[in-house]
Short mmCIF file of C-alpha atoms and ligand atoms in Angstrom, two decimals:
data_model
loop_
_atom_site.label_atom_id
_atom_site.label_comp_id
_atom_site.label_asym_id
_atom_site.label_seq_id
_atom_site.Cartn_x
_atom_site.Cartn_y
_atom_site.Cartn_z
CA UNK A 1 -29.30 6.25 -8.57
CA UNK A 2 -27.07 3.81 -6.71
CA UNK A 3 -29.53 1.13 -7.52
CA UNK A 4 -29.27 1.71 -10.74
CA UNK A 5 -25.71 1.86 -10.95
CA UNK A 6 -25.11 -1.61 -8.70
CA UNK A 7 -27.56 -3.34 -11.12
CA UNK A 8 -25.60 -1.16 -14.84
CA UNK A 9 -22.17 -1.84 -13.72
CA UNK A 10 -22.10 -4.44 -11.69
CA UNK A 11 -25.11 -6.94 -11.82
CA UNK A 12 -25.72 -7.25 -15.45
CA UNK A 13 -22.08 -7.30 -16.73
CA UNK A 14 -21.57 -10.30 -14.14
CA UNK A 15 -24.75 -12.32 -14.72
CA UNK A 16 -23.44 -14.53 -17.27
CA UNK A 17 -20.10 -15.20 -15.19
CA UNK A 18 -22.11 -15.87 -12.02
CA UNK A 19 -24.26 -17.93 -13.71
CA UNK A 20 -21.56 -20.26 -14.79
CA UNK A 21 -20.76 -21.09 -11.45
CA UNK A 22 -24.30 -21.40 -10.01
CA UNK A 23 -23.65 -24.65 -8.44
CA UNK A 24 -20.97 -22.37 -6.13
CA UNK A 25 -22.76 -18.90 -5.32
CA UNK A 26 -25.98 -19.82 -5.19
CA UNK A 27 -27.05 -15.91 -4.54
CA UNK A 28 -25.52 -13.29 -5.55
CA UNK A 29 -26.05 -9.66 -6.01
CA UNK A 30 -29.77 -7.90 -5.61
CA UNK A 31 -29.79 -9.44 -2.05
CA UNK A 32 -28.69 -8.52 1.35
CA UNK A 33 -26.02 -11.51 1.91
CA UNK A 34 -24.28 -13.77 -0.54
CA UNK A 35 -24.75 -17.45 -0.78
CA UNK A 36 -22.00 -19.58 -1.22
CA UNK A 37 -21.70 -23.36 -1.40
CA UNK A 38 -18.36 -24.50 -0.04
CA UNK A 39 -16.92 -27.49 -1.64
CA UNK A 40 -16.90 -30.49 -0.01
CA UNK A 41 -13.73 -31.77 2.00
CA UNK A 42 -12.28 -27.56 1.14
CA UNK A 43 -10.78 -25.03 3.40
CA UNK A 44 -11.91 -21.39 2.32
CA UNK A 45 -9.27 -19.00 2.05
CA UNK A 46 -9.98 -15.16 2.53
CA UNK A 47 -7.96 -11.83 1.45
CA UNK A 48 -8.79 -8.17 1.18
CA UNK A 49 -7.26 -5.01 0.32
CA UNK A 50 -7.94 -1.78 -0.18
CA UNK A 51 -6.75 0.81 -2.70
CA UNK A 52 -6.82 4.45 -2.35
CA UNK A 53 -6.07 7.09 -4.76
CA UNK A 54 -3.19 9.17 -4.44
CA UNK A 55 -1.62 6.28 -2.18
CA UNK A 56 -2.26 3.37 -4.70
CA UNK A 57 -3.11 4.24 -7.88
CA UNK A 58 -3.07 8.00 -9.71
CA UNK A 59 -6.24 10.12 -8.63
CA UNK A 60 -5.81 10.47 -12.64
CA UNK A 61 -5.76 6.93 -13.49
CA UNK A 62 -7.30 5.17 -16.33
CA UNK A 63 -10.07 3.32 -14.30
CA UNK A 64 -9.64 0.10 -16.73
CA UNK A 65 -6.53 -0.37 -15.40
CA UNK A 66 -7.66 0.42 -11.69
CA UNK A 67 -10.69 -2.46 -12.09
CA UNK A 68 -7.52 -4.68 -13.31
CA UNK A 69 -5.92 -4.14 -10.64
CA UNK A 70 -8.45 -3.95 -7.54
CA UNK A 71 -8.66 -7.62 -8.30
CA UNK A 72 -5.61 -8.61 -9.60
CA UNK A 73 -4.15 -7.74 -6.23
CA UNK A 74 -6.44 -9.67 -4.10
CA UNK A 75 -6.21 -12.45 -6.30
CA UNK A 76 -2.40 -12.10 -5.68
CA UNK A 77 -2.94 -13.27 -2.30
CA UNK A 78 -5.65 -16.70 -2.77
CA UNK A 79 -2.35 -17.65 -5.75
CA UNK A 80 0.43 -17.17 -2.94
CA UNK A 81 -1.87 -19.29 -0.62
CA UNK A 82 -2.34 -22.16 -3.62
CA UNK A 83 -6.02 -21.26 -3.54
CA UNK A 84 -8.56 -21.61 -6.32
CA UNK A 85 -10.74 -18.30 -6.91
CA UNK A 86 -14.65 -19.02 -5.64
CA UNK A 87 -16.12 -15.14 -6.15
CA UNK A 88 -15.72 -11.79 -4.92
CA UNK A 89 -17.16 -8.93 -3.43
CA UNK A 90 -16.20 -5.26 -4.33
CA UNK A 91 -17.13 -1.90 -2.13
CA UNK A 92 -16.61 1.41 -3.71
CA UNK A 93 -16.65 4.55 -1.85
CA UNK A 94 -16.22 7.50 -4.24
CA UNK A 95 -17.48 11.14 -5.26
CA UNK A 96 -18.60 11.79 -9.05
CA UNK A 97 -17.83 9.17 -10.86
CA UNK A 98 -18.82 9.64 -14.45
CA UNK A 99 -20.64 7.24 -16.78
CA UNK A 100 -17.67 6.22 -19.14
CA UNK A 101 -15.53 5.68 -15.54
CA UNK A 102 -17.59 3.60 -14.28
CA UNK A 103 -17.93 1.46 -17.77
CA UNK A 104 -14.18 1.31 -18.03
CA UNK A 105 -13.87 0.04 -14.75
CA UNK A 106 -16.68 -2.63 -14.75
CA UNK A 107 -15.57 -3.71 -17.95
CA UNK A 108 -11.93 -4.66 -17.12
CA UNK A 109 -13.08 -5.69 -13.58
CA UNK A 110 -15.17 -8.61 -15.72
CA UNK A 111 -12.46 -9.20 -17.79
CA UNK A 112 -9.83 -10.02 -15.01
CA UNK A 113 -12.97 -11.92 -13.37
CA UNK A 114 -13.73 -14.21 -16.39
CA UNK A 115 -10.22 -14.66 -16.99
CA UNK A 116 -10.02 -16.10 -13.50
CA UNK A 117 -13.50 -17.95 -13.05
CA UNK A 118 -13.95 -15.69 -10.21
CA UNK A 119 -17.67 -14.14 -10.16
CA UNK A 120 -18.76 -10.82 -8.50
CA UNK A 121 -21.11 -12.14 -5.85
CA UNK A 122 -21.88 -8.99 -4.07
CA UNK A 123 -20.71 -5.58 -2.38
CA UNK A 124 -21.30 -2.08 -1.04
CA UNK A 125 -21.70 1.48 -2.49
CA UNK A 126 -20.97 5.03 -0.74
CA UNK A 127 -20.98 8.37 -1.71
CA UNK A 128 -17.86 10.37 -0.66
CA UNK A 129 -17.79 14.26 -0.26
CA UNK A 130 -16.71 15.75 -3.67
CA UNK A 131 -12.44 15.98 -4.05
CA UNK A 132 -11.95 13.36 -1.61
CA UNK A 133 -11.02 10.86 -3.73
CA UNK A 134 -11.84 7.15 -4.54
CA UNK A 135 -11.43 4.29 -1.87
CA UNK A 136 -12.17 0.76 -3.55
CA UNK A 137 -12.12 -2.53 -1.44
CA UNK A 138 -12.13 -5.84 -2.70
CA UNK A 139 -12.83 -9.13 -0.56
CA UNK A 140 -11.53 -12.63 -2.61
CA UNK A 141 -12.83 -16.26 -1.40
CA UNK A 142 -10.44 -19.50 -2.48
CA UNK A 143 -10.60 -22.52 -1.93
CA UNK A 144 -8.42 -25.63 -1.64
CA UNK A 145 -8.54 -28.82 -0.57
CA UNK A 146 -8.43 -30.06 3.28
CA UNK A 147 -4.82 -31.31 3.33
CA UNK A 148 -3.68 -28.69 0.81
CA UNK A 149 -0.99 -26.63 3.64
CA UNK A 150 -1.86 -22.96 2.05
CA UNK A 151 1.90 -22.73 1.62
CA UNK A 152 2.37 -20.64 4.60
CA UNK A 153 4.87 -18.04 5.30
CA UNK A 154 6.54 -19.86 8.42
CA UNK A 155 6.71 -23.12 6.00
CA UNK A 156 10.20 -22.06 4.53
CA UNK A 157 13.03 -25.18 5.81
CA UNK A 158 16.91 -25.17 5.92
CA UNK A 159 18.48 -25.78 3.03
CA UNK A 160 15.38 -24.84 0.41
CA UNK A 161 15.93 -23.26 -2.67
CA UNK A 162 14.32 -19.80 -3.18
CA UNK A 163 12.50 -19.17 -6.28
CA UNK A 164 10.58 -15.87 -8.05
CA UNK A 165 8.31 -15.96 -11.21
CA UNK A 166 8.97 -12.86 -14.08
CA UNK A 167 11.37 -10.08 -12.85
CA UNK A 168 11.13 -8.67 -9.40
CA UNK A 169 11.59 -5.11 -9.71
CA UNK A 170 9.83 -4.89 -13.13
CA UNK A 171 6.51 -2.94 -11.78
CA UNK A 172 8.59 -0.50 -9.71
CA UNK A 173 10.38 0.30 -12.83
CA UNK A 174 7.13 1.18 -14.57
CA UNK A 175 6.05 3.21 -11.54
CA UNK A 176 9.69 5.29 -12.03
CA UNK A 177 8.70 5.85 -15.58
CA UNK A 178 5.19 7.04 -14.75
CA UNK A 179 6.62 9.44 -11.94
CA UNK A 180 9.25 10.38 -14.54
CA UNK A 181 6.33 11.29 -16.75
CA UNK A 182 4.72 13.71 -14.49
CA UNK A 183 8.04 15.18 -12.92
CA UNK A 184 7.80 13.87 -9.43
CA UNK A 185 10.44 10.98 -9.62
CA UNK A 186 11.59 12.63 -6.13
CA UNK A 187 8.63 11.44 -4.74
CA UNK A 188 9.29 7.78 -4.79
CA UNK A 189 13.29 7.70 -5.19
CA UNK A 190 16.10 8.82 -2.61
CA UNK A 191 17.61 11.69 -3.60
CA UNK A 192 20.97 9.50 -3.61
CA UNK A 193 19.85 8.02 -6.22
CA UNK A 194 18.29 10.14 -7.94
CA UNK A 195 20.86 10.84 -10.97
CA UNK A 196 21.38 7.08 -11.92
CA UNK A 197 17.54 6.56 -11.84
CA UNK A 198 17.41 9.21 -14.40
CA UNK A 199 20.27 7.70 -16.52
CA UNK A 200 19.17 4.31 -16.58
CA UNK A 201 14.97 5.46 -17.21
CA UNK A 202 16.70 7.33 -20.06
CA UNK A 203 18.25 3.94 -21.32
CA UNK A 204 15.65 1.57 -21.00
CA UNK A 205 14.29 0.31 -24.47
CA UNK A 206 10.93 0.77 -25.29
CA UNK A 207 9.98 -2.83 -25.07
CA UNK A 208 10.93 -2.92 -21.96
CA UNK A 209 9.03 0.07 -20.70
CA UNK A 210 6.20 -1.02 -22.04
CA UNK A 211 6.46 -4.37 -19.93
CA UNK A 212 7.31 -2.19 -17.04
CA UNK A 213 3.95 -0.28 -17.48
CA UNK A 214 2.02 -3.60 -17.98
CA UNK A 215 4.00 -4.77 -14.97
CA UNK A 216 2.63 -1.99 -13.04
CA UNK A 217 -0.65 -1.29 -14.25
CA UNK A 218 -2.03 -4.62 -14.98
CA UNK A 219 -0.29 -7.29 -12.90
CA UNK A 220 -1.05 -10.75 -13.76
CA UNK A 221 -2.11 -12.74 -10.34
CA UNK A 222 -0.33 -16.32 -10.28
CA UNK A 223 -3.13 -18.13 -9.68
CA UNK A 224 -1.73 -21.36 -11.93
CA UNK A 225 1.59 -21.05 -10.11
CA UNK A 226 -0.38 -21.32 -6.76
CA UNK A 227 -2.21 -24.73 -7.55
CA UNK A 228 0.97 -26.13 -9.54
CA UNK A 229 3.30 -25.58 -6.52
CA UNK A 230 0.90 -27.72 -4.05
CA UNK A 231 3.18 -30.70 -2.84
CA UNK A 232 6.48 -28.42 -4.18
CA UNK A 233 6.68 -25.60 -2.32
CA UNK A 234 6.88 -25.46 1.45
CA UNK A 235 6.34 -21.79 2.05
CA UNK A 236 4.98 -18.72 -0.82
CA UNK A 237 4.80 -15.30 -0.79
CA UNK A 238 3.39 -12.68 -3.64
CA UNK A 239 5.34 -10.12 -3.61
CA UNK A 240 3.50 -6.57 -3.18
CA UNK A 241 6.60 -4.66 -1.04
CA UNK A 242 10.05 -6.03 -2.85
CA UNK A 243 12.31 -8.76 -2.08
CA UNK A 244 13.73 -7.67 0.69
CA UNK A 245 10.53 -7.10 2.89
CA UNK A 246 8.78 -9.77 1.59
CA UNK A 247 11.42 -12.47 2.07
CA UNK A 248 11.98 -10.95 5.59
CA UNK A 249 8.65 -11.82 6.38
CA UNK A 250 8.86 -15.60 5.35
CA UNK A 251 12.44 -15.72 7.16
CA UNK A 252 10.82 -14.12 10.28
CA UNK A 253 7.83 -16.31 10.44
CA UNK A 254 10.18 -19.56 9.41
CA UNK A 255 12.89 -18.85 12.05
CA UNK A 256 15.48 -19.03 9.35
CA UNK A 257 17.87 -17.08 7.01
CA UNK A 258 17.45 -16.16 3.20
CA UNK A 259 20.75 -15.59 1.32
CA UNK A 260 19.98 -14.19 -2.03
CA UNK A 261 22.35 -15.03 -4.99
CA UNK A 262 23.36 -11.68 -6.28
CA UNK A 263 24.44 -13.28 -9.76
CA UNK A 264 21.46 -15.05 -10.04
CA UNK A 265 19.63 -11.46 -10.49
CA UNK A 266 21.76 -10.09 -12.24
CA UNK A 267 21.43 -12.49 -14.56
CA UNK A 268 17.77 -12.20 -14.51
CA UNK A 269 17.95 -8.63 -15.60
CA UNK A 270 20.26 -9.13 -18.58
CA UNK A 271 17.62 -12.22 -19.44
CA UNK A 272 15.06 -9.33 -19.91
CA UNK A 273 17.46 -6.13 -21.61
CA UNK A 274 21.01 -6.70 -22.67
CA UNK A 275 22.17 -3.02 -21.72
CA UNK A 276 21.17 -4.03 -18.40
CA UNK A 277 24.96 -4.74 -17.38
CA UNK A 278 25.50 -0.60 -17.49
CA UNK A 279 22.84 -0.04 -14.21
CA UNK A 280 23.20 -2.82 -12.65
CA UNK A 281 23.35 -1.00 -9.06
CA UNK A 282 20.35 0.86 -9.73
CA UNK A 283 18.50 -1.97 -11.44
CA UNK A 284 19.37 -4.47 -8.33
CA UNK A 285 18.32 -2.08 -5.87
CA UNK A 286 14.93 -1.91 -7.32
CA UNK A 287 14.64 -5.56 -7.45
CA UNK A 288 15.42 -5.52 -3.80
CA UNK A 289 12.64 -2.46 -3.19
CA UNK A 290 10.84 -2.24 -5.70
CA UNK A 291 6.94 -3.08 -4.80
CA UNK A 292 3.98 -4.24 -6.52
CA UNK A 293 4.89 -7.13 -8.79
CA UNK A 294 2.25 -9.37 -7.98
CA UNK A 295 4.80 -12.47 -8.44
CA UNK A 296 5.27 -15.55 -6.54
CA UNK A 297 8.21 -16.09 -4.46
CA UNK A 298 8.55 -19.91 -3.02
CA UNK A 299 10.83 -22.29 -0.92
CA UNK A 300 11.10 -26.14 -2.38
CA UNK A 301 13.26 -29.02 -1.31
CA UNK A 302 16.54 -29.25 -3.39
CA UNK A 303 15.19 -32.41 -4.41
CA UNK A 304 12.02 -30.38 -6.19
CA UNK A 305 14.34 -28.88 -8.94
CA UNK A 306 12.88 -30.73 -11.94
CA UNK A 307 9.16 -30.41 -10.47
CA UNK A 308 9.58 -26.65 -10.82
CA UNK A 309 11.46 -26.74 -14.09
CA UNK A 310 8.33 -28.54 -15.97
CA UNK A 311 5.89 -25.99 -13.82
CA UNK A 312 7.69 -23.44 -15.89
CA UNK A 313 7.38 -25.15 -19.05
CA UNK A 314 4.18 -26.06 -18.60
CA UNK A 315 2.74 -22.65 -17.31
CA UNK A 316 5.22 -21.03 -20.01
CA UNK A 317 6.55 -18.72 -16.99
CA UNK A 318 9.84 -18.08 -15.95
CA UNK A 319 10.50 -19.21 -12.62
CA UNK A 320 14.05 -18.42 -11.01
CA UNK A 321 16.17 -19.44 -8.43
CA UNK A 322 17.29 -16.81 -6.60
CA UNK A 323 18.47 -17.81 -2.70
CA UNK A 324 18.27 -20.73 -0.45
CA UNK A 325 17.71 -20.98 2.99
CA UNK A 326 21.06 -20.58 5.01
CA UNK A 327 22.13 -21.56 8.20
CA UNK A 328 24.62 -18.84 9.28
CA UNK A 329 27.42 -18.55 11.43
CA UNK A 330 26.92 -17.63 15.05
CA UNK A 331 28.10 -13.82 14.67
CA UNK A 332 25.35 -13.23 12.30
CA UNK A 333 22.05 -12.40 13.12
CA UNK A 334 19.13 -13.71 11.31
CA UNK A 335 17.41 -12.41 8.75
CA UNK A 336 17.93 -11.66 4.54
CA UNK A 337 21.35 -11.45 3.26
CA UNK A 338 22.59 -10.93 0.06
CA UNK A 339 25.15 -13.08 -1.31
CA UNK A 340 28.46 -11.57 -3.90
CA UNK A 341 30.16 -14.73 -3.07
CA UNK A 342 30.81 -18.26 -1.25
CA UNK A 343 31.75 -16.46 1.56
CA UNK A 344 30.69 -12.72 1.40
CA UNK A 345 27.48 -12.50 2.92
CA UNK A 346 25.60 -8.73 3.62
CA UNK A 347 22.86 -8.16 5.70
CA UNK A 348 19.55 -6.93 3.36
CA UNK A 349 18.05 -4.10 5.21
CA UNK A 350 14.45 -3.66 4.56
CA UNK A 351 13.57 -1.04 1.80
CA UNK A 352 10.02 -1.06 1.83
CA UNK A 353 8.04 0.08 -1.02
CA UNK A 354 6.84 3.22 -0.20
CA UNK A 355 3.55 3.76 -1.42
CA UNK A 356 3.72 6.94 -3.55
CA UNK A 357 1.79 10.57 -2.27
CA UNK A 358 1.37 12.52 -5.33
CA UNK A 359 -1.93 14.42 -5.50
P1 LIG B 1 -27.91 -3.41 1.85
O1 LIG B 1 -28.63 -2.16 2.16
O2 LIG B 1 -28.65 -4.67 2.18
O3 LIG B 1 -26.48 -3.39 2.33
P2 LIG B 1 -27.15 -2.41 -0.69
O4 LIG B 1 -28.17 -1.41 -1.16
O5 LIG B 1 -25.89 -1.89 -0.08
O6 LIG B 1 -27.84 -3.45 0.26
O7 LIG B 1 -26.77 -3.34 -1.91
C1 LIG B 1 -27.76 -3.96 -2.67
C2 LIG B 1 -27.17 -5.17 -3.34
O8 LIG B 1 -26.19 -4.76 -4.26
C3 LIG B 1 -26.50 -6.14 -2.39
O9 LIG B 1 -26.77 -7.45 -2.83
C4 LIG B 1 -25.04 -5.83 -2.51
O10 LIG B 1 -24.26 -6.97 -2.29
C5 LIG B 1 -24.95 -5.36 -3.96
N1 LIG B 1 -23.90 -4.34 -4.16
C6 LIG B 1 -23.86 -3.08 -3.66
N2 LIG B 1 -22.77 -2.41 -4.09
C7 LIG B 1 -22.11 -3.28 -4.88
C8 LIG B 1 -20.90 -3.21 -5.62
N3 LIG B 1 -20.10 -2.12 -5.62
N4 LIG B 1 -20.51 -4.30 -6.32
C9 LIG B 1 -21.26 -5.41 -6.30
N5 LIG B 1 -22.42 -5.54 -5.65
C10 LIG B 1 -22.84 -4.50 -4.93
MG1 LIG B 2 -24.88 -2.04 1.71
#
């Protein structure tokens, strides 16, 4: 049976994409390793993550959208690093799952795979006792050339401007809805905020929840943004926990301070939805916890403006400049700040993205 499955699902779907980058995995599935061809004068670049229902993704969920998504993510991480996609490998350990799952799955997982050039080049399949849900693990390999830096976390320099792609907060706002949806908002909102989460989800034009949805379910990995930012950007992040952990993670490993311009995304909400002006509160504080948006966040040199302006016009993506990198005075300590005003500076604490528990 698992045979059979591994070579339904997952070997024949992928031949043709495989195939089309023979001269790079040279074996693929049907054996017991992999065989990949590194490019010449290339560093390989690795990432995994692993998704597990009920923590990231419905037990209910339409498996399309979870084959979207088990790579999407992982690609996430080879675009924050500037990498170019080589192949993959996927391992599944689940129960029951039925015929039509599995087909929606494989099918969207090729989709997102062809989309990126990034062939399925092997994996693992286990059985899991029945009602213990689905666990699904996928390993990417990138590449990028030798002197390419992997625009690293610590990279981030005094004085850089800080930029996002798309609208931070706009998958966390899809996740609201979906909670909304099945009456456990409580589960992923503080009860303090509670009643303005329900006003503004009330609000929000359809449009925009769709986006929000899309945002959530089917996040688009920067992979385009990654390769056009080599020789602009000094350090990246994608950003999978919200603003402010994220960007405390790049100011942490950089030894410096990130003041975020409050205006500037504020005025990146009422870009997206014009009613946005009557939640503001609740709309910023998602963009500062708000998790899983898959977008790239990235330091450049003042003097990189215009390079990152065409990048947007070219990848027909809005990119936005959010923060720079601060030097603070002495009774501050180090770390994210947001910034109201020339000189009103606030410490950012850390709202983490908490992974949501509903069975
Ligand atoms: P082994 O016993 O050598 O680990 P397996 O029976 O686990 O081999 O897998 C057989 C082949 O199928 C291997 O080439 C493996 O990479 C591939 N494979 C197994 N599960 C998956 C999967 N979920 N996706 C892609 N390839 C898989
Ligand atoms: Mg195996």
């Amino acid at each position: 049976m698992e045979f059979d499955l591994i070579e339904r699902y997952f070997k024949k779907p992928f031949e043709s994409l495989r195939a089309a980058h023979a001269d790079v995995c040279l074996l693929g599935i049907g054996d017991d390793c992999a065989r990949i061809a590194p490019l010449p004068d290339h560093h390989l670049f690795v990432s995994t993550d692993t998704l597990e229902s009920g923590v990231h993704f419905f037990e209910d969920v339409d498996p399309a959208d979870l084959g979207w998504k088990a790579l999407a993510v992982s690609l996430s991480d080879l675009a924050s690093c500037g990498a170019k996609p080589l192949g993959f490998t996927l391992n599944l350990a689940m129960s029951l799952q039925s015929p039509a799952w599995l087909e929606g799955f494989s099918k969207a997982l090729l989709d997102i795979a062809s989309r990126f050039n990034c062939p399925l080049v092997g994996g693992d399949t286990t059985a899991r006792g029945a009602n213990t849900g689905l666990g699904v693990v996928v390993t990417v390999m990138g590449c990028a050339p030798t002197q390419h830096t992997g625009l690293p976390r610590h990279g981030a320099a005094l004085a850089d401007d800080v930029w996002v792609s798309g609208l931070p907060g706009l998958a966390r706002l899809g996740l609201l809805l979906e909670c909304q949806n099945r009456d456990v908002l409580p589960t992923v909102c503080a009860p303090d905020l509670l009643d303005q989460t329900r006003a503004l989800l009330l609000d929000l034009p359809i449009d925009l929840q769709i986006q929000a949805r899309n945002a959530l379910h089917r996040p688009t990995p920067r992979i385009e943004l990654g390769l056009g930012l080599h020789g602009i950007a000094n350090a990246c992040i994608d950003l999978s926990d919200g603003l402010s952990g994220d960007l405390r993670h790049v100011a942490h490993a950089s030894q410096q301070s990130i003041a975020l311009n409050v205006e500037a995304v504020r005025a990146l909400w009422m870009a997206w939805w014009l009613g946005a002006d009557d939640h503001m509160d609740a709309l910023l504080q998602i963009s500062w916890a708000g998790g899983d948006d898959y977008e790239l966040c990235f330091t450049t040199p003042e003097v990189q403006r215009n390079e990152v302006g065409y990048l947007a016009s070219r990848l027909n993506l809005p990119l936005s400049r959010i923060g720079r990198v601060v030097l603070l005075p002495d009774t501050l300590t180090p770390g994210v700040f947001l910034q109201f005003s020339q000189l009103d500076l606030q410490p950012l604490a850390v709202q983490s993205h908490n992974h949501f528990q509903v069975k």
